[in-house]
mmCIF file of C-alpha atoms and ligand atoms in Angstrom:
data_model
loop_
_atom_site.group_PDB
_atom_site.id
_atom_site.type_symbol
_atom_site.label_atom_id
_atom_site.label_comp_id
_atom_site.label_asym_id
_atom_site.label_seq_id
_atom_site.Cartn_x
_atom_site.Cartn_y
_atom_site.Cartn_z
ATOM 1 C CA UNK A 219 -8.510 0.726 -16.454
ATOM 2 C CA UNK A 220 -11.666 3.152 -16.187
ATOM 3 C CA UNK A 221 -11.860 6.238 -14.445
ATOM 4 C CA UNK A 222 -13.460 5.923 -11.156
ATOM 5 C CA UNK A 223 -15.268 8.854 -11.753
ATOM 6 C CA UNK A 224 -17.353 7.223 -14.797
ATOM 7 C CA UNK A 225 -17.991 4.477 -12.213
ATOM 8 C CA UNK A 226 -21.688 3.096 -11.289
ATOM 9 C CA UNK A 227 -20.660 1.139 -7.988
ATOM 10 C CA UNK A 228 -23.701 -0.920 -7.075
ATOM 11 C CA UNK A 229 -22.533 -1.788 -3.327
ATOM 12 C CA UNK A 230 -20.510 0.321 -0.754
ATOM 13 C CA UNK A 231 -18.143 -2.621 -0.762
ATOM 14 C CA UNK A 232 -17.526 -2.445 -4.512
ATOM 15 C CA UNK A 233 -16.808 1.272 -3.927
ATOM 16 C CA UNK A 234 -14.404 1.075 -1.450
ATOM 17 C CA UNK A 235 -12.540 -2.196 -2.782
ATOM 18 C CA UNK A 236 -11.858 0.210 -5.605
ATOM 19 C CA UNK A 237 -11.108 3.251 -3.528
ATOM 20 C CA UNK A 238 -8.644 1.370 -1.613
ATOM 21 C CA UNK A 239 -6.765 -0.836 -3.976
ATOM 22 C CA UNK A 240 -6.339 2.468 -6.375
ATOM 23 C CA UNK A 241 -5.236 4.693 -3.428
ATOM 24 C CA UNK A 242 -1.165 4.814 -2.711
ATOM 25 C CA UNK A 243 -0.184 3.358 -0.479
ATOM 26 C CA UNK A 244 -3.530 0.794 -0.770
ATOM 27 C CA UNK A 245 -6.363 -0.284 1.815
ATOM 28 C CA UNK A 246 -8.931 -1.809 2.769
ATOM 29 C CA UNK A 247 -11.693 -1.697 5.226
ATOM 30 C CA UNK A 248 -11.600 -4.312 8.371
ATOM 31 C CA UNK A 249 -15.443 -3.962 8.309
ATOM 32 C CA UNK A 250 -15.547 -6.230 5.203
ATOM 33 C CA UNK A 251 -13.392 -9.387 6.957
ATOM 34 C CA UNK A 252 -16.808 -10.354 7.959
ATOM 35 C CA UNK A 253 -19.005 -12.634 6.053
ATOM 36 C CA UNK A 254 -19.820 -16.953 6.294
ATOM 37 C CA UNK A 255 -15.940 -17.520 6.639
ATOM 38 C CA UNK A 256 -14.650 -14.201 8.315
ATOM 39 C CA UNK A 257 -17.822 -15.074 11.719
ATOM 40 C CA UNK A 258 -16.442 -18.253 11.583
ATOM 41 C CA UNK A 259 -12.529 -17.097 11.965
ATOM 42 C CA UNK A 260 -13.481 -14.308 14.095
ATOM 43 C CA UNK A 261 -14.979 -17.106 16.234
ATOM 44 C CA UNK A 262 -11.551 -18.836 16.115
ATOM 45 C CA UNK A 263 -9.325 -15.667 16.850
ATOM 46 C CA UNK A 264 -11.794 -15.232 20.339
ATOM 47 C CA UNK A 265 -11.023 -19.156 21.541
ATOM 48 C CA UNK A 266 -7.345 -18.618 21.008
ATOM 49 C CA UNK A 267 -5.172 -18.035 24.365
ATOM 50 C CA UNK A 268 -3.201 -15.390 22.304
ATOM 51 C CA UNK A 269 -6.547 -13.053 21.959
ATOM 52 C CA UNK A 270 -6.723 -11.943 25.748
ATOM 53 C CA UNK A 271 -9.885 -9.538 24.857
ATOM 54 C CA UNK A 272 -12.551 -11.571 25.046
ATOM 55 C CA UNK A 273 -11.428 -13.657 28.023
ATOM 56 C CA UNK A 274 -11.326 -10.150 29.964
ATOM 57 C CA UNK A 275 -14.318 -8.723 28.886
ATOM 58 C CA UNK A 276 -15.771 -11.884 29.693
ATOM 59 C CA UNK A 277 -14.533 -12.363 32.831
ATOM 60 C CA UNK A 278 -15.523 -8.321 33.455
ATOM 61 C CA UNK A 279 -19.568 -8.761 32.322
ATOM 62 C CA UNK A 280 -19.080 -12.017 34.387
ATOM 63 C CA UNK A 281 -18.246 -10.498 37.661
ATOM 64 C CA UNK A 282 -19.985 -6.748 37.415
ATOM 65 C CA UNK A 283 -23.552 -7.883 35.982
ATOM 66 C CA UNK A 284 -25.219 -7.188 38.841
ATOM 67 C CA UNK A 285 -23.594 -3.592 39.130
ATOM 68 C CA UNK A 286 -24.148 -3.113 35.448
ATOM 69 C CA UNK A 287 -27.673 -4.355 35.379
ATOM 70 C CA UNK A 288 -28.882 -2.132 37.644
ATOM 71 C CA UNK A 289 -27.006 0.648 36.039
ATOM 72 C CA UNK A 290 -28.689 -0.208 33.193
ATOM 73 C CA UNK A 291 -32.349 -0.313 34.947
ATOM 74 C CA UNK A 292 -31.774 2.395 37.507
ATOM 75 C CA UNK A 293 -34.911 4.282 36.699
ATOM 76 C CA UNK A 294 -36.990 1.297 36.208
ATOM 77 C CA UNK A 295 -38.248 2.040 33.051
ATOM 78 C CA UNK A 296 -38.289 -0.290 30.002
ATOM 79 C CA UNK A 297 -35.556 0.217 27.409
ATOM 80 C CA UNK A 298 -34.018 -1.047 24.355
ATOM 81 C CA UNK A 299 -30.394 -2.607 24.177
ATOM 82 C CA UNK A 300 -28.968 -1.689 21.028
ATOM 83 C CA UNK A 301 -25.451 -3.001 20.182
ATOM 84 C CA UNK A 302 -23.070 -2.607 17.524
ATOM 85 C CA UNK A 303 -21.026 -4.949 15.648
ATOM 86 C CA UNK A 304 -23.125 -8.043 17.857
ATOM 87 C CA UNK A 305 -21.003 -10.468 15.980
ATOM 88 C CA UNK A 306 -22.039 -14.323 18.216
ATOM 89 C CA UNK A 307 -22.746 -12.268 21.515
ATOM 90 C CA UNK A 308 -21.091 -14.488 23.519
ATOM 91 C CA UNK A 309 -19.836 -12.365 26.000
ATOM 92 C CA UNK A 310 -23.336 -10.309 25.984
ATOM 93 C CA UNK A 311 -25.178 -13.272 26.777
ATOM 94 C CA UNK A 312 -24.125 -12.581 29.934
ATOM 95 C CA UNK A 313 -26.175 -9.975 30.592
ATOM 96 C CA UNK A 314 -28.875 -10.819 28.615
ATOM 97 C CA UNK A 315 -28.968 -13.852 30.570
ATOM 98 C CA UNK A 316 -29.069 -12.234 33.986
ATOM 99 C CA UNK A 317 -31.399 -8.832 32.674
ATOM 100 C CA UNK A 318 -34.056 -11.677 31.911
ATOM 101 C CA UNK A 319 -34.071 -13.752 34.896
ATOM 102 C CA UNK A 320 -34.344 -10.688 36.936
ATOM 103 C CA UNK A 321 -37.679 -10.204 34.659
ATOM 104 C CA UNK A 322 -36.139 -6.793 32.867
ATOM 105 C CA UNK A 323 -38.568 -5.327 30.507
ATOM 106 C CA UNK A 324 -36.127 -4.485 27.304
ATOM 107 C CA UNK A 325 -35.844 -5.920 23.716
ATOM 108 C CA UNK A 326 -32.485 -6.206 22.296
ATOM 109 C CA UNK A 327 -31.298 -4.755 19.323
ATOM 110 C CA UNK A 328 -28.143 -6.399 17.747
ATOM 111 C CA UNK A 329 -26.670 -4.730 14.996
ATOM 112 C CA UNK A 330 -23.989 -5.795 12.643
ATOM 113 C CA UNK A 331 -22.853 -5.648 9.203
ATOM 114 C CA UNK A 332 -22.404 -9.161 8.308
ATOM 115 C CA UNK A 333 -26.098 -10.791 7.493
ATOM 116 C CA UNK A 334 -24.894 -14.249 8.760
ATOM 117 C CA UNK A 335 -23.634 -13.037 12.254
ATOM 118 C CA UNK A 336 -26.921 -11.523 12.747
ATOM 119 C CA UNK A 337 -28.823 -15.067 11.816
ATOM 120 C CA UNK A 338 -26.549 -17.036 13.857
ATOM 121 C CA UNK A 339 -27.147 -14.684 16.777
ATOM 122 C CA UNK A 340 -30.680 -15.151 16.748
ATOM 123 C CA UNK A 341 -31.053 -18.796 16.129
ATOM 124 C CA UNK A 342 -28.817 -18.773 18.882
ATOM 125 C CA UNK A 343 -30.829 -17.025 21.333
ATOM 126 C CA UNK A 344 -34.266 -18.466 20.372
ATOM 127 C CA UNK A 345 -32.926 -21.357 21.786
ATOM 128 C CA UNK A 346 -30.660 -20.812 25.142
ATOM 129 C CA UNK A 347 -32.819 -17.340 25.861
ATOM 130 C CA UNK A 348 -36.465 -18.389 24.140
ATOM 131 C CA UNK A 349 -38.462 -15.460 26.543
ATOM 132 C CA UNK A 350 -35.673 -12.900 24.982
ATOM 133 C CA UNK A 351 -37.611 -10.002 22.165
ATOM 134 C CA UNK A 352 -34.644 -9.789 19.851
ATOM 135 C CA UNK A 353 -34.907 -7.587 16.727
ATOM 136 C CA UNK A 354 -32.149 -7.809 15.125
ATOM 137 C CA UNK A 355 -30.505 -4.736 12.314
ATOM 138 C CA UNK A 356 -28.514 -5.115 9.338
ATOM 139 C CA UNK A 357 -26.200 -2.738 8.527
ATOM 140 C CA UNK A 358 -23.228 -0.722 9.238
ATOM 141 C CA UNK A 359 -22.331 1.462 12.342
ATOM 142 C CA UNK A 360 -22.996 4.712 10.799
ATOM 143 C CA UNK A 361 -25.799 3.681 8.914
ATOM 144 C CA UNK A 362 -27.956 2.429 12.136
ATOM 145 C CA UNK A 363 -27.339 5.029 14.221
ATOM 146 C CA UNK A 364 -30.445 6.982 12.377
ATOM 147 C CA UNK A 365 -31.956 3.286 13.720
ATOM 148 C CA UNK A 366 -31.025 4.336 17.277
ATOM 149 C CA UNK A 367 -32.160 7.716 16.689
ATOM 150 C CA UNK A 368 -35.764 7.117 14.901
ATOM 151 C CA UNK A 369 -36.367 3.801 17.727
ATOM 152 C CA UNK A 370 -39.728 3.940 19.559
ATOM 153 C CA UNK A 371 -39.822 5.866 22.359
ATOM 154 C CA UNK A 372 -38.202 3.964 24.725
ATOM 155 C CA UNK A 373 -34.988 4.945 26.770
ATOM 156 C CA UNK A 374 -31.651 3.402 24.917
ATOM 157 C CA UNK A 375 -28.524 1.775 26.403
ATOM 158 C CA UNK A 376 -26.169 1.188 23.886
ATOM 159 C CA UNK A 377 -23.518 -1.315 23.895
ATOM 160 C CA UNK A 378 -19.955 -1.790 21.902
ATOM 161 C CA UNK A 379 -18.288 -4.630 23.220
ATOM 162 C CA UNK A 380 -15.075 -6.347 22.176
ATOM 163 C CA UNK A 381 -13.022 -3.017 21.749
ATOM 164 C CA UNK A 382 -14.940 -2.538 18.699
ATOM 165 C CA UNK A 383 -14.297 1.197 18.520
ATOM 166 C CA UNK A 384 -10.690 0.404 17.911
ATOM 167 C CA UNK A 385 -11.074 -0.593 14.448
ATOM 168 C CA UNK A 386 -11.566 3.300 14.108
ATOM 169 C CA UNK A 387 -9.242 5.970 13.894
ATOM 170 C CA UNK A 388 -8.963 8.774 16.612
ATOM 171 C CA UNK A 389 -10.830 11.032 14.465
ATOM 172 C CA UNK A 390 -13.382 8.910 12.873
ATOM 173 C CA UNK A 391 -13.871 7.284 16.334
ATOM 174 C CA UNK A 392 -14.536 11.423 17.619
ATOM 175 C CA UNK A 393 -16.993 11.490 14.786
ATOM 176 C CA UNK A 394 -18.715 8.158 15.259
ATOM 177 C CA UNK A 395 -18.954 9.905 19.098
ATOM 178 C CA UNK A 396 -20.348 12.913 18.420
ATOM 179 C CA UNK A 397 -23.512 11.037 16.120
ATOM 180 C CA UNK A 398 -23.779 8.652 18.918
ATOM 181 C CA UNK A 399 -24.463 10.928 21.199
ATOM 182 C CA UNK A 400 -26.903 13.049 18.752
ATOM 183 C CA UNK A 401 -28.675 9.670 18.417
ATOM 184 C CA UNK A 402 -29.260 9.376 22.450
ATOM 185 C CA UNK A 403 -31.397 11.659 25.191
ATOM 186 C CA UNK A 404 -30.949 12.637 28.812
ATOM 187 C CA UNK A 405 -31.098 9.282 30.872
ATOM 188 C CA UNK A 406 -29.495 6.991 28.280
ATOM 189 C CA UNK A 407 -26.369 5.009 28.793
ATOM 190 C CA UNK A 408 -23.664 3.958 26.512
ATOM 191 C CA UNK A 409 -21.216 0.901 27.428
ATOM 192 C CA UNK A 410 -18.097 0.354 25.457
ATOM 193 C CA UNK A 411 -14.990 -1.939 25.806
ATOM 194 C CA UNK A 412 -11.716 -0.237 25.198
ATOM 195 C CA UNK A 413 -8.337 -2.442 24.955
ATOM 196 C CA UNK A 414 -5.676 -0.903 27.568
ATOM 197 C CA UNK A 415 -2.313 -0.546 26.584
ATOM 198 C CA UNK A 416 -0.400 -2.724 27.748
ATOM 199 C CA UNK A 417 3.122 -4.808 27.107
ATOM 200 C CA UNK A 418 3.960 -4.227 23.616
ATOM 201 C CA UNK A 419 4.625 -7.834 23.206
ATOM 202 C CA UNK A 420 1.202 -9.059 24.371
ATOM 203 C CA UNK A 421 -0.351 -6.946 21.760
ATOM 204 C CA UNK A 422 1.555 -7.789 19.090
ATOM 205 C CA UNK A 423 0.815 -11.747 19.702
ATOM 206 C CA UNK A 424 -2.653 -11.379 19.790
ATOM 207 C CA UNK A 425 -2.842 -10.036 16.437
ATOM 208 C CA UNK A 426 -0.051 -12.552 15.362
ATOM 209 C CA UNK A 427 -0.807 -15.740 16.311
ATOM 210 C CA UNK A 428 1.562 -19.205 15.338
ATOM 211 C CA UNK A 429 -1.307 -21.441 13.871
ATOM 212 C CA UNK A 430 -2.092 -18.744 11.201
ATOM 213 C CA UNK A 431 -5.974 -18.212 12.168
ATOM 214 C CA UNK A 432 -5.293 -14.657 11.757
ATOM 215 C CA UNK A 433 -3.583 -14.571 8.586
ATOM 216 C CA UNK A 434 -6.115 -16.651 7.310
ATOM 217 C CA UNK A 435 -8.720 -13.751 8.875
ATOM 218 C CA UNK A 436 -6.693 -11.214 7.214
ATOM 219 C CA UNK A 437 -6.418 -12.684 3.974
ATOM 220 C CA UNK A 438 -10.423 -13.338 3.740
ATOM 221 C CA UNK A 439 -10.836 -9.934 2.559
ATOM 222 C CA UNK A 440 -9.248 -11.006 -0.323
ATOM 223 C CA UNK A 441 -10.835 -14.233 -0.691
ATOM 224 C CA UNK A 442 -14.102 -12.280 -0.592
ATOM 225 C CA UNK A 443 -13.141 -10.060 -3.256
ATOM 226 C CA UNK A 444 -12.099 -13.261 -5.615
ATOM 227 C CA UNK A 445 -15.623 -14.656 -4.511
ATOM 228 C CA UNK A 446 -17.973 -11.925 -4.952
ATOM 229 C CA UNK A 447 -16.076 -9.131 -7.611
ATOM 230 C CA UNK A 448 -14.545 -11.861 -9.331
ATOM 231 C CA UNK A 449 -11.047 -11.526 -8.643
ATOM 232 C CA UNK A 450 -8.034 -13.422 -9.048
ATOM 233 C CA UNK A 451 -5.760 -12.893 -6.041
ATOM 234 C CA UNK A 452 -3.466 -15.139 -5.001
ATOM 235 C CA UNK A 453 -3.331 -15.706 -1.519
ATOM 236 C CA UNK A 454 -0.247 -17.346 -1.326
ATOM 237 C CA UNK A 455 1.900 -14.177 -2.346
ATOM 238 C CA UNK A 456 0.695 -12.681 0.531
ATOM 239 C CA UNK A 457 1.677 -12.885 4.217
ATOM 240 C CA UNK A 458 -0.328 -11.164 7.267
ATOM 241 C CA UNK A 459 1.968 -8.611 8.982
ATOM 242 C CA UNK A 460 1.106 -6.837 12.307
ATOM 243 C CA UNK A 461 3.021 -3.640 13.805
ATOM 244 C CA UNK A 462 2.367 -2.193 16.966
ATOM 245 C CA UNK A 463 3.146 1.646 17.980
ATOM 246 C CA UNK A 464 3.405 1.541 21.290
ATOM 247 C CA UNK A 465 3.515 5.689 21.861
ATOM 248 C CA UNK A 466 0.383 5.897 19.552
ATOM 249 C CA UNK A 467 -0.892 2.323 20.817
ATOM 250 C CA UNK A 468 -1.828 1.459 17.492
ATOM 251 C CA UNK A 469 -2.101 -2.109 16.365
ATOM 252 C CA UNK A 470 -1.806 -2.096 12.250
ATOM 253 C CA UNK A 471 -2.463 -4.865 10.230
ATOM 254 C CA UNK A 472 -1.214 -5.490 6.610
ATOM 255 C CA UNK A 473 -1.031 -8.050 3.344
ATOM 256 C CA UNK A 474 2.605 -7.408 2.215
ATOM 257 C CA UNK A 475 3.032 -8.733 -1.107
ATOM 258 C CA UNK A 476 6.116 -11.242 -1.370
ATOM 259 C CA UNK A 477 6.287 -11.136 -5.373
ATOM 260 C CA UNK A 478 5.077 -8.833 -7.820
ATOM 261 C CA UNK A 479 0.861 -9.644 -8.090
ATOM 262 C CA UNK A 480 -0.860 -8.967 -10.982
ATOM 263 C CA UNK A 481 -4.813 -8.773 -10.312
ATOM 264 C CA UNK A 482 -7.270 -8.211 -12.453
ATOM 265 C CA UNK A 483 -11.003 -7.311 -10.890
ATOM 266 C CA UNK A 484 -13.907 -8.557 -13.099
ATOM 267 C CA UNK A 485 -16.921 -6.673 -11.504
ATOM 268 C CA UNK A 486 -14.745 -3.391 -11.172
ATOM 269 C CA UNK A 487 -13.382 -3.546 -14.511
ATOM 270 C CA UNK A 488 -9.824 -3.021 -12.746
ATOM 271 C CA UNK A 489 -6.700 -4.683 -12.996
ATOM 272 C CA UNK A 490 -3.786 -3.566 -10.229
ATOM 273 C CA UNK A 491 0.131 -4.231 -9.629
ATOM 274 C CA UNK A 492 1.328 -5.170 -6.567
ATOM 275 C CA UNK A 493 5.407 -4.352 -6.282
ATOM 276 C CA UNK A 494 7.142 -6.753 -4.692
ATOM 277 C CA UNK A 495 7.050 -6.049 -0.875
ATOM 278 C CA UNK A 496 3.870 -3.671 -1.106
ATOM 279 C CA UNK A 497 1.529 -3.538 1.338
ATOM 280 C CA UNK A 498 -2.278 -3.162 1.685
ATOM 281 C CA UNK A 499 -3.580 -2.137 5.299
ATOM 282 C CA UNK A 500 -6.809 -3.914 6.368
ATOM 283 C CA UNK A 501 -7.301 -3.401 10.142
ATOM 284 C CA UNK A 502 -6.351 -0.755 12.761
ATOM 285 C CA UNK A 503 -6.779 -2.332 16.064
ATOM 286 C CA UNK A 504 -6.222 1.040 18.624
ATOM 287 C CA UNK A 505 -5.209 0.487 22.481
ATOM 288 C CA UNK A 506 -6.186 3.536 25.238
ATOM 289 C CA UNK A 507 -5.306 4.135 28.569
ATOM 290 C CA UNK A 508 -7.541 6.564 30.581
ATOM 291 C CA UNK A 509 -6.186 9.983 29.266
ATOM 292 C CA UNK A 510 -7.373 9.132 25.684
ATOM 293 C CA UNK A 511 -10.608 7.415 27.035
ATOM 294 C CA UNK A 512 -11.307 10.708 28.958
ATOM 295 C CA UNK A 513 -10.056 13.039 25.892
ATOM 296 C CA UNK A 514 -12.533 11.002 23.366
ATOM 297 C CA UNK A 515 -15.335 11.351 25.674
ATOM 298 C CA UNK A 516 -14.506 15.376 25.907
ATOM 299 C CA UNK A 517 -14.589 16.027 22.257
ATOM 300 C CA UNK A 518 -17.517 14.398 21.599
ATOM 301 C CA UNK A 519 -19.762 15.456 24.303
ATOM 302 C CA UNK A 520 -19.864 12.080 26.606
ATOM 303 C CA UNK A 521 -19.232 12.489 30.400
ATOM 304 C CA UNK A 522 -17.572 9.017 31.754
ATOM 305 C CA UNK A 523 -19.947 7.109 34.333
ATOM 306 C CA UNK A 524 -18.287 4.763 35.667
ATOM 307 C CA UNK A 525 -15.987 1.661 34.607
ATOM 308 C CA UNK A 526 -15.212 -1.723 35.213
ATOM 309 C CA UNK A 527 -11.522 -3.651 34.475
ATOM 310 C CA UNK A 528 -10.205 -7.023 34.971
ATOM 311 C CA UNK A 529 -7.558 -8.122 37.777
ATOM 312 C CA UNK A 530 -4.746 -7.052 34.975
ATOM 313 C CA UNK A 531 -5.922 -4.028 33.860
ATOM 314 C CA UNK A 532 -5.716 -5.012 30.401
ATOM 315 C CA UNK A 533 -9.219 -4.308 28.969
ATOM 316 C CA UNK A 534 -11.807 -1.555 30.456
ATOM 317 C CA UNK A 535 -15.656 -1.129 29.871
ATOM 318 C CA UNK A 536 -16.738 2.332 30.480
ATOM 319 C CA UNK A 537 -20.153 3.657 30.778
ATOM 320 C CA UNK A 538 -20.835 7.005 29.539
ATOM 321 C CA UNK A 539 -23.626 9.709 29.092
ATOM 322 C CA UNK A 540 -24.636 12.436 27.292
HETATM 323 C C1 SAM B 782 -14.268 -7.842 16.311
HETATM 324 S S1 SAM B 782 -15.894 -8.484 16.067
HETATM 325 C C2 SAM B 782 -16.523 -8.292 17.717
HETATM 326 C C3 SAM B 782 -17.826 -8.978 17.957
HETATM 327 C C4 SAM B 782 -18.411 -8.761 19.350
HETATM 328 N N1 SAM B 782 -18.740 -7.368 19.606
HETATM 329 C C5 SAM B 782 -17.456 -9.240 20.384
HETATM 330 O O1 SAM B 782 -16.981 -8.423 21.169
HETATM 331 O O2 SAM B 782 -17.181 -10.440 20.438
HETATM 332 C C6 SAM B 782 -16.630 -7.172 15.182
HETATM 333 C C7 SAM B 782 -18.065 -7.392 14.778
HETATM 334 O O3 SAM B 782 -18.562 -6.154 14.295
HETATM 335 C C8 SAM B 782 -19.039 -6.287 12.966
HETATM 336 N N2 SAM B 782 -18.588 -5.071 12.273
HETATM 337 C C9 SAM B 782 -17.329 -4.715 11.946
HETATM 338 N N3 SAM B 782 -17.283 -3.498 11.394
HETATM 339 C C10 SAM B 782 -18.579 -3.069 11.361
HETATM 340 C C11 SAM B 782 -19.199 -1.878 10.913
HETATM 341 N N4 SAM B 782 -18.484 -0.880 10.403
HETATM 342 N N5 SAM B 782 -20.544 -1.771 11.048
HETATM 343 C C12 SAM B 782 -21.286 -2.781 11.587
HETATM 344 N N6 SAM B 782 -20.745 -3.934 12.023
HETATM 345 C C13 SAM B 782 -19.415 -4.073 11.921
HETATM 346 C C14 SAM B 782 -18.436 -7.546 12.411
HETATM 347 O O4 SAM B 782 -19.267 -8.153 11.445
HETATM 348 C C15 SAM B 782 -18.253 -8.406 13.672
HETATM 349 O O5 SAM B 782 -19.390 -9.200 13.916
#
């Protein structure tokens, strides 16, 4: 095995494959579920009645786009609507939809890491919204906020739908904050979807569901590793496990190892050991309630405009500014 020090990575995903699967206990970054397979999954996870997000943020941009529209125009000037982690944009459509029948001058801006998502998107809305400007952005949440910050002159709203910002630790999530709002001026508006908590149980099925969609999710990091480092893992030694903390209100997905795994890495020049019963953590999936929404916003310089929930008061969108 070579030292990672005399390592010449040539992707971020390379790097952090190898980061992760050398680290104790081992991980691996959610952020790289996502290519031809993981859209198409993802796509999966949102239609089943287990995975209550979507169908509330839905049913939220459904009934508030009027309210959040005008938000959204209330000085009447044109803007750009940047959002990241697009993925399909179902639920967005929603908006876009109604912003450009009420003859809204604004391009959007979706932004995600996975290349495909980002096609799909746009084939997509060249045909059900042909009058929509859509520039689309490649890349990865950190790396597009210079994007934001360097886009023409016109005023931003930024969106992060789907409870994105849960895939992110408290404290990354503070720092992702804090460069948000460097990347934003006076008059801006940022609109984000935070999962509530809620009943432990409902949580935990969500991210658990019977058919095995996501397991098979969970388990297309590996698969992409196989694919594109050339690995050898063997899928079927692993199962998808999901925890849920409900005093923290964090969701954790793993791959626990059922036998001992021997992988071997082609493109990294690495070759691991699984133990039996080992785990790798791929996902963090974090639930809020006000008090945290209000605390994140504090330490990073965001003052809470207003907010929208469902009947339930399982999933929020807040508005904030700088
Ligand atoms: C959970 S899906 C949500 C998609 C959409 N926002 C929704 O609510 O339906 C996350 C999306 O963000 C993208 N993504 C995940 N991590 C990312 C990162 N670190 N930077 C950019 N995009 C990311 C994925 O490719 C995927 O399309």
């Amino acid at each position: 095995m070579q030292n990672q020090k005399t390592k010449n990575f040539t992707s971020e995903f390379e790097k952090e494959v190898f980061e992760g699967l050398t680290a104790y206990p081992k991980h691996l970054s959610s952020k790289y579920f996502y290519d031809e397979i993981g859209d198409k999954l993802f796509q999966d996870i949102m239609a089943m009645p287990e995975y209550y997000l979507t169908d509330c943020e839905f049913n939220i941009l459904g009934a508030n786009k009027s309210e959040i529209s005008a938000l959204f125009q209330a000085d009447n000037v044109p803007f750009s609507l940047f959002e990241l982690g697009a993925g399909d944009g179902k639920k967005t459509k929603i908006l876009l939809n109604h912003l450009v029948e009420n003859k809204t001058v604004f391009d959007y801006r979706p932004i995600d890491i996975s290349q495909n998502a980002l096609d799909q998107l746009e084939a997509s809305l060249k045909a059900e919204i042909p009058n929509l400007e859509v520039n689309p952005i490649q890349g990865t949440y950190f790396e597009t906020l210079r994007d934001i910050n360097q886009a023409n002159g016109r005023k931003k709203i930024i969106l992060f739908l789907g409870s994105n910002i849960g895939n992110l630790l408290h404290e990354q999530a503070v720092d992702f904050l804090n460069n948000l709002r460097d990347s934003i001026n006076e008059g801006d508006l940022v609109f984000m979807g935070f999962d509530q908590k809620k009943h432990p149980q409902t949580i935990l099925d969500a991210y658990n569901d019977q058919t095995g969609i996501t397991a098979a999710f969970n388990k297309n990091i590996l698969r992409r590793i196989n694919r594109e480092l050339d690995g050898n893992f063997d899928l079927d030694k692993f199962i998808h496990w999901e925890v849920y903390d409900p005093e923290t209100g964090t969701a954790k997905s793993f791959l626990v190892a059922t036998a001992p795994v021997s992988v071997t890495i082609e493109r990294l020049g690495l070759e691991i050991r699984l133990n039996q019963w080992e785990t790798i953590h791929t996902e963090i999936s974090q639930k809020y309630d006000d008090a945290v929404v209000e605390w994140l916003a504090d330490k990073s310089g965001l003052s809470i405009v207003s907010q929208f929930t469902d009947a339930q008061q399982h999933y929020k969108n807040y508005v904030f500014k700088k």
